[in-house]
Coordinates of C-alpha atoms and ligand atoms in Angstrom, one line a residue:
M1 CA -94.7 -40.4 59.9
S2 CA -93.3 -38.1 62.8
I3 CA -93.2 -39.8 65.9
P4 CA -93.5 -38.0 69.5
I5 CA -90.6 -38.7 71.5
H6 CA -90.5 -37.8 75.4
K7 CA -87.2 -37.1 77.3
Y8 CA -86.6 -38.3 80.7
D9 CA -84.4 -39.1 83.0
V10 CA -85.1 -42.9 83.4
V11 CA -87.9 -44.5 82.0
I12 CA -89.0 -47.9 83.6
V13 CA -91.0 -50.6 82.3
G14 CA -93.5 -52.3 84.4
A15 CA -95.2 -50.8 87.1
G16 CA -95.3 -53.6 89.8
L17 CA -93.1 -53.8 92.8
A18 CA -90.0 -53.4 91.8
G19 CA -91.0 -50.8 89.2
C20 CA -92.6 -48.4 91.6
A21 CA -89.9 -49.1 94.2
A22 CA -87.2 -48.0 91.6
A23 CA -89.2 -45.0 90.2
R24 CA -90.5 -43.8 94.1
E25 CA -86.3 -43.7 94.5
A26 CA -85.9 -42.2 91.2
A27 CA -88.6 -38.9 91.5
H28 CA -87.7 -38.8 95.4
A29 CA -83.9 -38.1 94.5
G30 CA -85.2 -35.3 92.1
L31 CA -84.7 -37.7 89.0
S32 CA -88.0 -37.2 86.1
A33 CA -88.9 -40.4 86.1
C34 CA -91.9 -42.3 83.8
V35 CA -93.3 -45.7 84.3
L36 CA -94.6 -47.1 81.3
T37 CA -97.0 -50.4 81.4
K38 CA -99.3 -52.3 79.9
L39 CA -101.7 -52.7 82.4
H40 CA -102.4 -50.3 85.4
P41 CA -100.1 -50.7 88.2
L42 CA -102.4 -51.9 90.7
R43 CA -103.5 -55.0 87.7
S44 CA -99.1 -56.0 88.1
H45 CA -98.8 -59.6 89.4
S46 CA -97.3 -58.4 92.4
G47 CA -100.6 -57.9 93.9
A48 CA -102.1 -61.1 93.6
A49 CA -99.1 -62.3 96.0
Q50 CA -100.9 -63.5 98.7
G51 CA -98.5 -65.3 100.8
G52 CA -95.9 -63.1 102.3
I53 CA -92.6 -61.6 102.0
N54 CA -89.4 -62.9 104.2
A55 CA -87.5 -60.9 106.5
A56 CA -85.3 -62.3 109.7
L57 CA -87.4 -60.2 112.7
S58 CA -87.9 -62.5 115.0
A59 CA -85.1 -63.4 117.9
D60 CA -84.9 -67.1 116.8
D61 CA -84.3 -66.4 113.3
S62 CA -80.8 -64.6 111.8
I63 CA -80.0 -63.4 109.2
E64 CA -77.4 -66.1 108.4
L65 CA -80.4 -68.6 108.3
H66 CA -82.4 -66.9 105.7
E67 CA -79.3 -66.9 103.4
F68 CA -78.5 -70.1 104.5
D69 CA -82.0 -71.4 103.3
T70 CA -82.4 -69.6 100.3
V71 CA -78.6 -70.6 99.4
K72 CA -80.2 -74.3 99.7
G73 CA -83.4 -73.5 98.3
S74 CA -81.4 -72.2 95.1
D75 CA -79.8 -75.8 95.0
Y76 CA -76.0 -73.6 95.5
L77 CA -77.1 -72.1 91.8
G78 CA -77.9 -68.8 93.7
D79 CA -75.3 -66.1 93.9
Q80 CA -74.1 -65.9 97.8
D81 CA -72.8 -62.0 97.5
A82 CA -76.6 -61.1 96.0
I83 CA -78.5 -63.4 98.7
R84 CA -76.4 -62.0 101.2
L85 CA -76.8 -58.5 100.5
M86 CA -81.0 -59.1 99.7
C87 CA -81.2 -61.0 103.4
E88 CA -79.3 -58.6 105.2
K89 CA -81.8 -55.9 103.6
A90 CA -84.7 -57.7 104.7
P91 CA -85.5 -56.3 107.7
E92 CA -84.7 -52.8 106.2
T93 CA -87.3 -53.2 103.3
I94 CA -90.1 -54.2 105.6
R95 CA -89.4 -51.4 107.8
W96 CA -88.9 -49.2 105.0
A97 CA -92.2 -50.3 103.9
E98 CA -94.3 -49.9 106.9
Q99 CA -92.6 -46.5 107.0
M100 CA -94.5 -45.8 103.4
G101 CA -97.4 -46.6 104.9
A102 CA -98.0 -50.7 104.7
V103 CA -100.3 -52.4 107.4
F104 CA -98.6 -55.9 107.8
S105 CA -100.9 -58.3 110.0
R106 CA -99.8 -58.1 113.6
T107 CA -99.6 -60.6 116.2
E108 CA -101.3 -60.5 120.1
D109 CA -98.7 -58.5 121.6
G110 CA -98.4 -55.6 118.3
K111 CA -95.5 -57.3 116.9
I112 CA -95.5 -58.0 112.7
A113 CA -96.8 -61.7 112.5
Q114 CA -94.5 -64.1 110.9
R115 CA -95.8 -67.7 108.8
P116 CA -93.9 -70.4 108.3
F117 CA -93.4 -70.8 104.1
G118 CA -91.3 -73.9 102.7
G119 CA -87.5 -74.8 103.1
Q120 CA -87.2 -71.8 105.7
S121 CA -85.4 -72.7 109.0
S122 CA -87.9 -70.1 110.7
P123 CA -91.1 -68.7 110.3
R124 CA -89.9 -65.5 108.2
A125 CA -93.0 -64.6 106.0
C126 CA -94.1 -61.6 106.7
Y127 CA -97.9 -60.5 105.6
A128 CA -100.8 -58.6 105.2
K129 CA -103.6 -61.4 105.8
D130 CA -103.7 -63.2 102.1
R131 CA -103.4 -60.1 100.2
T132 CA -99.5 -58.6 101.0
G133 CA -98.9 -58.4 97.4
L134 CA -101.6 -55.9 96.9
T135 CA -101.1 -53.9 100.3
L136 CA -97.8 -53.6 99.2
L137 CA -98.3 -52.8 95.7
Q138 CA -101.0 -49.7 96.4
T139 CA -98.8 -48.4 99.3
I140 CA -95.7 -48.0 96.9
Y141 CA -97.6 -46.9 94.1
E142 CA -99.2 -44.1 96.3
Q143 CA -95.7 -42.9 97.2
A144 CA -94.4 -43.1 93.7
H145 CA -97.3 -40.6 92.5
R146 CA -96.2 -38.2 95.4
D147 CA -92.6 -38.0 94.3
G148 CA -94.3 -36.8 90.6
V149 CA -93.3 -40.1 89.0
D150 CA -95.2 -40.4 85.7
F151 CA -97.0 -43.1 85.4
K152 CA -98.2 -44.4 81.9
D153 CA -100.5 -46.4 82.1
E154 CA -101.7 -48.8 78.9
Y155 CA -98.9 -48.4 77.2
Y156 CA -96.9 -51.2 75.3
V157 CA -93.5 -51.5 75.2
A158 CA -92.2 -53.0 71.8
D159 CA -88.4 -52.1 71.7
I160 CA -85.3 -51.1 73.0
I161 CA -83.3 -48.3 71.7
Y162 CA -80.2 -50.0 71.7
K163 CA -76.6 -48.2 70.1
D164 CA -72.8 -48.6 70.3
G165 CA -73.4 -50.5 73.5
K166 CA -75.4 -47.9 75.6
V167 CA -79.6 -48.0 75.6
N168 CA -81.4 -44.3 75.4
G169 CA -84.5 -45.5 75.5
V170 CA -87.9 -47.6 74.2
V171 CA -90.3 -47.5 71.4
A172 CA -94.0 -48.0 72.4
Y173 CA -97.3 -48.1 71.3
D174 CA -100.6 -45.9 73.3
L175 CA -103.1 -49.5 73.5
V176 CA -105.4 -47.0 73.2
D177 CA -105.0 -45.5 69.6
S178 CA -102.3 -47.8 68.4
K179 CA -100.2 -44.9 68.5
P180 CA -96.3 -45.2 68.1
M181 CA -93.7 -43.3 70.4
I182 CA -90.0 -42.9 71.9
F183 CA -89.5 -42.4 75.0
N184 CA -85.8 -41.1 75.4
A185 CA -83.9 -41.6 78.3
R186 CA -80.1 -41.4 80.2
A187 CA -81.1 -44.9 81.7
V188 CA -84.3 -47.3 81.1
M189 CA -85.0 -49.9 83.7
F190 CA -87.4 -53.0 82.8
A191 CA -89.3 -54.0 85.6
T192 CA -91.6 -56.7 83.5
G193 CA -92.2 -59.5 85.6
G194 CA -93.0 -63.1 84.7
Y195 CA -93.3 -65.2 81.9
G196 CA -95.3 -68.2 83.8
R197 CA -98.3 -67.5 80.6
A198 CA -95.8 -69.8 77.9
F199 CA -97.3 -73.0 79.9
K200 CA -100.8 -74.2 80.0
I201 CA -101.5 -74.6 83.2
N202 CA -99.8 -71.9 85.4
S203 CA -100.2 -69.4 88.2
N204 CA -100.0 -65.8 86.4
A205 CA -101.7 -63.1 85.4
H206 CA -102.4 -62.5 81.5
A207 CA -99.8 -60.0 81.1
N208 CA -97.3 -62.3 82.0
T209 CA -96.1 -63.0 78.8
G210 CA -92.5 -62.2 79.3
D211 CA -92.4 -59.6 76.6
A212 CA -88.9 -58.1 77.7
L213 CA -86.9 -60.9 77.5
S214 CA -87.2 -61.9 73.9
I215 CA -87.3 -57.8 73.3
V216 CA -83.8 -58.1 74.8
A217 CA -82.5 -61.5 73.3
R218 CA -83.4 -60.1 69.5
H219 CA -80.7 -57.9 69.7
G220 CA -78.1 -59.9 70.4
L221 CA -78.0 -60.0 74.3
P222 CA -77.6 -63.0 76.6
L223 CA -80.7 -64.6 78.4
E224 CA -79.7 -66.2 82.3
D225 CA -80.5 -69.7 83.3
M226 CA -83.7 -69.9 81.5
E227 CA -84.4 -73.4 81.9
F228 CA -85.3 -73.0 86.0
V229 CA -88.8 -72.1 85.8
Q230 CA -90.7 -72.8 89.4
F231 CA -93.8 -75.3 89.3
H232 CA -95.6 -74.4 92.4
P233 CA -97.5 -77.4 94.2
T234 CA -100.6 -76.1 94.8
G235 CA -102.4 -74.5 92.2
I236 CA -106.5 -75.1 91.6
A237 CA -107.0 -78.5 89.4
G238 CA -107.7 -77.7 86.1
S239 CA -106.9 -73.9 86.0
G240 CA -103.5 -73.7 87.8
V241 CA -105.4 -70.5 90.1
L242 CA -102.5 -70.2 92.9
I243 CA -103.5 -71.3 96.7
S244 CA -100.6 -69.7 98.3
E245 CA -98.0 -71.8 99.9
A246 CA -99.6 -70.2 103.1
A247 CA -102.2 -72.7 103.2
R248 CA -99.2 -75.3 103.6
G249 CA -97.7 -72.9 106.0
E250 CA -100.7 -72.7 108.5
G251 CA -100.7 -76.4 108.2
G252 CA -102.3 -78.2 105.3
K253 CA -101.9 -81.5 104.5
L254 CA -101.4 -83.4 101.5
F255 CA -103.4 -86.6 100.7
N256 CA -103.2 -89.2 97.6
S257 CA -106.1 -91.2 96.6
L258 CA -105.5 -94.2 98.9
G259 CA -105.6 -91.7 101.7
E260 CA -101.9 -91.3 102.1
R261 CA -99.9 -88.4 103.4
F262 CA -97.6 -89.1 100.7
M263 CA -94.8 -86.4 101.8
E264 CA -93.7 -88.6 104.7
K265 CA -92.2 -90.5 101.7
Y266 CA -90.3 -88.1 99.8
A267 CA -89.7 -85.4 103.1
P268 CA -89.7 -87.0 105.8
N269 CA -88.5 -84.2 108.3
K270 CA -90.5 -81.2 106.7
L271 CA -93.5 -82.9 105.0
E272 CA -95.4 -80.3 103.1
L273 CA -92.8 -77.7 103.9
A274 CA -90.0 -79.3 101.8
S275 CA -88.7 -76.7 99.2
R276 CA -91.8 -75.8 95.7
D277 CA -89.6 -77.9 93.8
V278 CA -89.5 -81.2 96.5
V279 CA -93.1 -81.2 97.0
S280 CA -94.1 -80.4 93.1
R281 CA -92.5 -83.4 91.9
A282 CA -93.6 -85.3 94.3
I283 CA -97.6 -84.8 93.8
T284 CA -96.9 -85.2 90.2
Q285 CA -95.3 -88.5 90.6
E286 CA -98.4 -89.1 93.0
I287 CA -100.4 -88.5 89.5
L288 CA -98.5 -90.5 87.1
E289 CA -98.1 -93.8 89.2
G290 CA -101.8 -93.5 89.6
R291 CA -102.4 -92.2 92.9
G292 CA -103.9 -89.3 92.1
C293 CA -108.0 -88.4 92.7
G294 CA -111.1 -87.6 91.0
E295 CA -112.4 -89.4 87.9
N296 CA -109.2 -88.2 85.6
K297 CA -106.6 -88.9 88.8
D298 CA -105.3 -85.8 88.0
H299 CA -104.6 -83.9 91.5
V300 CA -104.4 -84.4 94.7
H301 CA -106.2 -82.9 97.9
I302 CA -104.8 -80.2 100.8
D303 CA -106.9 -80.6 103.8
L304 CA -107.3 -77.9 105.8
T305 CA -110.7 -78.4 107.9
H306 CA -108.4 -79.2 111.0
L307 CA -107.4 -75.5 110.9
G308 CA -111.0 -74.8 111.9
A309 CA -113.2 -72.3 110.6
D310 CA -111.7 -69.0 112.7
L311 CA -107.8 -69.5 111.4
I312 CA -109.3 -69.7 107.7
K313 CA -111.6 -66.6 108.0
T314 CA -109.1 -64.8 109.4
K315 CA -105.9 -65.9 108.0
L316 CA -106.9 -67.5 104.4
P317 CA -109.8 -65.7 103.3
E318 CA -109.4 -65.4 99.7
L319 CA -107.8 -69.0 98.9
R320 CA -111.2 -69.8 100.8
D321 CA -112.8 -67.7 98.4
L322 CA -110.8 -69.0 95.3
A323 CA -111.6 -72.8 95.8
I324 CA -115.1 -71.7 96.1
T325 CA -115.1 -70.0 92.9
F326 CA -112.9 -72.2 90.6
L327 CA -113.9 -75.5 92.0
G328 CA -117.1 -75.1 94.3
Q329 CA -115.0 -77.1 97.2
D330 CA -115.1 -74.8 100.8
M331 CA -111.5 -75.7 102.4
I332 CA -113.6 -75.0 106.1
K333 CA -115.6 -78.3 105.4
E334 CA -113.8 -80.5 102.9
P335 CA -110.1 -81.0 101.1
I336 CA -109.4 -79.1 98.0
S337 CA -108.0 -80.7 94.2
I338 CA -104.7 -79.4 93.7
A339 CA -102.1 -80.2 91.2
A340 CA -98.7 -78.4 90.7
T341 CA -99.0 -75.4 88.2
A342 CA -96.1 -73.0 86.5
H343 CA -95.4 -70.0 88.5
Y344 CA -92.0 -68.3 88.9
S345 CA -89.6 -67.8 86.3
M346 CA -86.0 -67.6 88.6
G347 CA -84.0 -66.9 85.3
G348 CA -84.4 -63.5 83.0
I349 CA -82.4 -60.9 82.0
P350 CA -78.7 -61.4 83.6
V351 CA -77.9 -58.3 85.8
N352 CA -75.2 -57.6 87.7
I353 CA -75.6 -56.9 91.9
D354 CA -76.3 -53.2 91.3
G355 CA -79.0 -54.3 88.5
R356 CA -76.8 -53.3 85.6
V357 CA -77.6 -55.3 82.2
R358 CA -75.0 -57.5 81.3
K359 CA -73.8 -58.2 77.3
N360 CA -72.2 -60.6 78.1
K361 CA -70.1 -62.6 80.8
D362 CA -67.9 -60.1 81.3
E363 CA -68.9 -56.6 80.0
L364 CA -72.4 -54.4 81.0
V365 CA -74.6 -52.4 79.1
E366 CA -74.6 -48.5 79.7
G367 CA -78.1 -47.1 81.0
F368 CA -79.6 -50.4 80.9
Y369 CA -80.9 -52.1 84.6
A370 CA -83.8 -54.9 85.5
A371 CA -85.3 -56.0 88.5
G372 CA -87.5 -58.1 89.8
E373 CA -89.2 -61.0 88.0
C374 CA -87.8 -60.4 85.0
A375 CA -83.9 -60.2 86.4
C376 CA -81.5 -62.7 86.8
V377 CA -79.7 -61.2 89.8
S378 CA -79.7 -65.1 91.2
V379 CA -80.6 -64.8 94.4
H380 CA -83.1 -67.7 93.7
G381 CA -80.6 -70.2 91.7
A382 CA -82.6 -73.3 90.4
N383 CA -85.5 -72.6 93.1
R384 CA -86.7 -69.8 94.7
L385 CA -88.1 -70.2 98.1
G386 CA -91.6 -68.9 98.8
A387 CA -91.6 -65.1 100.1
N388 CA -88.7 -64.8 98.5
S389 CA -89.8 -62.7 95.6
V390 CA -91.8 -60.2 96.7
L391 CA -88.6 -59.1 98.9
E392 CA -86.7 -59.6 95.8
A393 CA -89.2 -57.6 93.8
L394 CA -89.3 -54.8 96.3
F395 CA -85.8 -54.5 97.7
F396 CA -83.6 -54.8 94.4
G397 CA -86.3 -52.2 93.0
R398 CA -85.6 -50.0 95.1
H399 CA -82.0 -50.7 95.4
V400 CA -81.3 -50.6 91.6
G401 CA -83.3 -47.2 91.3
D402 CA -80.6 -45.8 93.9
N403 CA -78.2 -46.9 91.7
I404 CA -79.6 -45.1 88.6
V405 CA -79.8 -42.2 90.3
R406 CA -76.2 -42.2 91.6
D407 CA -75.4 -43.4 88.0
V408 CA -77.2 -40.5 86.5
K409 CA -75.6 -38.1 88.8
K410 CA -72.4 -38.9 87.7
G411 CA -73.1 -38.5 84.4
I412 CA -74.9 -41.0 82.0
P413 CA -74.9 -39.4 78.7
F414 CA -78.3 -38.2 77.0
K415 CA -78.4 -39.6 73.4
D416 CA -81.1 -38.0 71.1
A417 CA -83.5 -40.8 69.9
T418 CA -84.8 -40.7 66.1
D419 CA -87.8 -41.1 64.1
Q420 CA -85.7 -44.5 62.7
D421 CA -85.9 -46.0 66.2
A422 CA -88.7 -46.9 65.7
L423 CA -88.5 -48.5 62.3
T424 CA -88.6 -52.4 63.8
T425 CA -91.7 -51.6 65.5
T426 CA -93.3 -49.4 63.5
R427 CA -92.6 -52.5 60.7
E428 CA -94.0 -55.2 62.6
I429 CA -97.0 -53.8 63.5
E430 CA -98.0 -52.9 60.0
K431 CA -97.1 -56.4 59.2
L432 CA -99.5 -57.9 61.5
K433 CA -101.6 -55.8 60.7
T434 CA -101.9 -56.4 57.2
S435 CA -101.3 -59.8 57.1
N436 CA -103.4 -62.2 55.8
G437 CA -102.0 -65.2 56.2
D438 CA -103.8 -68.7 57.5
E439 CA -102.7 -68.9 61.0
R440 CA -104.1 -67.6 64.0
V441 CA -103.3 -66.1 67.4
P442 CA -105.6 -68.5 69.8
A443 CA -103.9 -71.7 68.3
L444 CA -101.1 -71.3 68.1
R445 CA -100.4 -70.0 72.0
N446 CA -102.9 -72.9 72.6
E447 CA -100.1 -75.1 71.0
L448 CA -97.0 -73.6 72.3
Q449 CA -98.8 -73.5 75.8
Q450 CA -99.5 -77.3 76.0
G451 CA -96.0 -78.4 74.2
M452 CA -94.5 -76.5 77.1
T453 CA -96.7 -78.0 80.2
D454 CA -96.1 -81.7 78.4
N455 CA -92.2 -81.1 77.4
A456 CA -90.6 -79.0 79.4
G457 CA -92.8 -79.2 82.3
V458 CA -92.2 -80.9 86.1
F459 CA -90.0 -83.7 84.6
R460 CA -87.8 -83.6 81.1
T461 CA -86.3 -85.7 79.0
E462 CA -84.0 -85.0 76.0
K463 CA -86.6 -86.8 74.1
S464 CA -89.3 -84.8 75.2
L465 CA -87.5 -81.4 75.2
L466 CA -86.3 -82.5 71.6
V467 CA -89.5 -82.4 70.3
Q468 CA -90.7 -79.5 71.8
R469 CA -87.6 -77.8 70.0
E470 CA -88.8 -79.1 66.8
N471 CA -92.3 -77.6 67.9
L472 CA -91.3 -74.3 68.8
K473 CA -89.1 -74.1 65.2
D474 CA -92.6 -74.9 63.7
L475 CA -94.5 -72.6 65.6
K476 CA -91.9 -69.5 64.8
K477 CA -92.6 -70.7 61.1
R478 CA -96.1 -70.5 61.2
F479 CA -96.6 -67.3 63.2
E480 CA -94.8 -65.4 59.8
N481 CA -97.9 -66.5 59.1
I482 CA -100.0 -65.4 61.2
R483 CA -103.5 -63.0 60.3
I484 CA -105.1 -61.0 63.1
D485 CA -108.9 -59.9 62.1
D486 CA -109.0 -56.6 63.6
K487 CA -107.7 -54.1 61.5
S488 CA -108.8 -51.2 64.0
K489 CA -106.2 -48.7 65.8
V490 CA -108.4 -48.7 69.2
Y491 CA -108.0 -50.8 71.9
N492 CA -106.5 -53.6 69.4
T493 CA -106.1 -56.2 71.7
D494 CA -105.5 -58.7 68.8
L495 CA -102.5 -57.0 67.7
Q496 CA -101.1 -57.0 71.2
E497 CA -101.9 -60.6 71.8
A498 CA -100.2 -61.5 68.4
I499 CA -96.9 -59.1 69.2
E500 CA -96.7 -61.2 72.7
L501 CA -96.9 -64.6 71.5
G502 CA -94.3 -64.1 68.9
H503 CA -92.2 -63.2 72.3
M504 CA -93.5 -66.2 74.0
I505 CA -92.2 -68.6 71.0
D506 CA -88.9 -67.1 71.4
F507 CA -88.0 -66.7 74.7
S508 CA -89.6 -70.5 75.4
A509 CA -86.9 -71.8 72.9
F510 CA -83.9 -70.5 75.5
I511 CA -85.9 -72.7 78.1
V512 CA -85.9 -75.8 76.0
E513 CA -82.1 -74.9 74.7
G514 CA -80.7 -74.3 78.5
A515 CA -82.7 -77.4 79.5
I516 CA -81.3 -79.4 76.8
L517 CA -78.0 -78.5 77.5
R518 CA -77.9 -78.9 81.1
K519 CA -77.6 -82.5 81.8
E520 CA -78.6 -82.6 85.5
S521 CA -80.9 -82.1 88.0
R522 CA -80.8 -79.1 90.4
G523 CA -83.7 -77.6 92.2
A524 CA -86.7 -76.9 89.6
H525 CA -84.9 -78.3 86.6
Y526 CA -85.4 -82.3 86.8
R527 CA -84.3 -84.4 83.9
E528 CA -85.2 -87.8 83.9
E529 CA -81.7 -89.1 82.1
Y530 CA -79.9 -87.2 84.9
Q531 CA -81.2 -87.3 88.4
K532 CA -78.6 -86.1 90.5
R533 CA -76.9 -82.4 90.9
D534 CA -73.7 -82.3 89.1
D535 CA -71.2 -79.8 90.5
E536 CA -68.5 -81.1 88.4
N537 CA -70.2 -79.9 85.4
F538 CA -73.1 -78.0 86.1
L539 CA -72.5 -75.6 88.8
K540 CA -72.7 -72.2 86.6
H541 CA -75.0 -70.1 85.1
T542 CA -76.3 -70.9 81.6
M543 CA -75.9 -67.4 79.1
S544 CA -77.8 -68.1 75.9
Y545 CA -77.6 -65.9 72.9
M546 CA -79.9 -66.1 69.7
N547 CA -78.9 -65.1 66.6
A548 CA -81.3 -63.2 63.8
N549 CA -82.1 -66.7 62.2
G550 CA -82.8 -68.3 65.3
E551 CA -79.7 -69.9 65.9
F552 CA -78.6 -70.8 69.8
T553 CA -74.8 -69.9 71.6
T554 CA -74.5 -70.9 75.2
E555 CA -71.8 -69.6 77.1
Y556 CA -71.8 -70.4 81.3
M557 CA -70.4 -67.7 84.3
D558 CA -69.2 -68.9 87.3
V559 CA -71.8 -69.0 90.6
V560 CA -70.6 -66.3 93.1
L561 CA -70.0 -68.8 96.3
G562 CA -69.4 -67.5 99.7
N563 CA -69.4 -68.9 103.6
H564 CA -72.3 -71.3 102.4
E565 CA -70.3 -75.2 101.0
L566 CA -71.9 -77.5 98.9
A567 CA -73.7 -79.8 99.9
D568 CA -76.4 -82.4 100.0
R569 CA -80.0 -80.7 99.5
T570 CA -82.7 -82.7 102.0
Y571 CA -85.7 -81.5 104.1
Ligands
FAD1 C1 -100.3 -66.0 92.2 C2 -99.6 -65.2 92.5 C3 -99.4 -66.0 94.0 C4 -97.7 -65.3 94.6 N1 -97.4 -64.7 95.7 C5 -96.1 -64.5 96.3 C6 -95.7 -64.5 97.4 O1 -97.0 -64.4 98.3 N2 -94.8 -63.9 98.2 C7 -93.6 -64.0 97.3 O2 -92.6 -63.3 97.3 N3 -93.5 -63.9 95.9 C8 -95.0 -64.4 95.5 N4 -95.5 -64.4 94.0 C9 -94.2 -64.0 93.0 C10 -94.3 -62.4 93.3 O3 -95.6 -61.8 93.3 C11 -93.7 -61.7 91.7 O4 -92.2 -62.7 91.2 C12 -93.7 -60.5 92.1 O5 -94.7 -59.7 92.3 C13 -93.0 -59.7 90.0 O6 -93.0 -58.6 90.4 P1 -92.4 -57.7 89.5 O7 -92.2 -56.1 90.0 O8 -90.8 -58.1 88.9 O9 -93.5 -57.7 88.2 P2 -95.3 -57.7 88.1 O10 -95.4 -57.5 89.4 O11 -95.3 -58.9 87.4 O12 -95.2 -56.2 87.2 C14 -95.1 -56.5 85.9 C15 -94.9 -55.3 85.0 O13 -94.9 -55.2 83.8 C16 -95.6 -54.4 82.9 N5 -95.4 -55.4 81.8 C17 -94.8 -56.3 81.5 N6 -94.6 -56.2 79.7 C18 -95.0 -55.3 79.8 C19 -94.9 -54.2 78.1 N7 -94.1 -55.2 77.0 N8 -95.0 -53.1 77.8 C20 -95.3 -52.9 79.5 N9 -95.7 -52.8 80.6 C21 -95.1 -54.3 80.5 C22 -96.9 -55.1 83.4 O14 -97.8 -54.2 82.7 C23 -96.6 -54.2 85.0 O15 -96.8 -53.6 85.4 C24 -96.8 -65.0 93.6 C25 -96.9 -65.0 92.3 C26 -98.2 -65.5 91.9 C27 -98.2 -65.5 90.5

């Protein structure tokens, strides 16, 4: 079978904020740029970001404070050179977004309004009501279009073409008719977002299945700090759908079933506005100790009634709608039911400060870049602060786009791809479509997600993690015996879900392996047997590799330290 081969200077996978920003920069500078996305661009998860985007704009704030809060929030695992760069460029990033056409909410005197978020010394999150991500995404997507970016919506990227230390393109298939094709390029960038769907209770879109991580790992490339998964304190009870931190930023208070404002116990100074890991553990602890609310005692309450109807209607209208739709609770009239939910991936594809993908701790892959949530440039370290990740996606998306332009102009070679490069993908599709095994995707996915929530969630133990390691080995074996019912070519979502499940099983093993080895508690990673941070042994990034038999090896990479010295993290 001959496979169509499309040629570009740069191919970007993912049309969220990171992908659109990079594509806009590349096309604006005259490169031929293509964006491949399995969703319509405006359905990328960036569009769900409600709360805001950080930048030190006000007279009471400073870049140093933003930097300090981020380093402290990261529990000192963030790389301080990358953090410095992001915080320094944050005000300019906001101005750029404004010039592109994004409209931010304003104060009475016409300045960009900013709201407080957890772990921050000053109100720093710029916002567009509670639709910040969508406003930004629409704007940058339009501008990318205007500059001539070629958007290929509903294409599923299944593999990279990686030879002799260089990435020469990707293999994708059209979701409409399952036809495989090759996108051959000088440079490839991954901007594929997060992987929250590996957990049962999560705040992520259905598409956040972390495909890119396994695609990279299956080529023997490393993944970094995968054990750090952020659990957001306020997911709607039962489903995990997000109630943004804006709710706490605007003054929401947390109560247990005894009516106690329990954050007084866990973070006496910052209360509800301590960093996310601290608040999520507090909520989970209250529930585990029997002080949860409702019949099943499986959630706590966030009370916003004191804010008044006007404020809720003007500043939090989407959140109110979500709570009414999913819980039947109107936050104007009553407290709403929430619990911690898997939300954000701090780890990912390791990149240097220019966004170039690492082959190992010392070498880079030629022609391969990543930015946004799928990447680990390590600005978030062990725990991300609210409103820093839209900033990361937008700033690093642009920055990496600019670096690609520079590198392509310097002369990254174009290496022709051939039909043979698509073999792994065509075989995988064929195998899944013809397999007559007796395992089904929804059942295996459910087991995977439940196991990850139960055994690799907010609180982790050696025992629970070893159980999950065995679960994953078992799921990987059973996946070989999977059967899909839809054998057709047209919009075969069974096929897509099966491929995604294979990816989720693989990268989840990285989360568990990293968590087993990290015998300390730092940021979002909490080990009951080792409740303290251990800088002597674990102030380092995990870099894990998986071989063809699913076995792991791990090396460690130094953290880039800087102005901010290690200190205890209290709120
Ligand atoms: C509900 C919610 C609210 C949030 N609120 C905030 C907030 O207020 N402030 C903040 O800073 N952060 C927030 N975040 C986090 C932040 O929104 C994300 O981290 C960020 O937007 C990620 O952007 P991205 O460009 O990396 O990826 P995304 O926007 O997730 O885009 C990923 C893209 O990759 C594509 N893709 C993935 N796999 C494939 C594949 N195999 N083939 C083809 N295409 C593929 C998808 O189609 C999509 O276009 C929130 C997250 C959630 C879930």
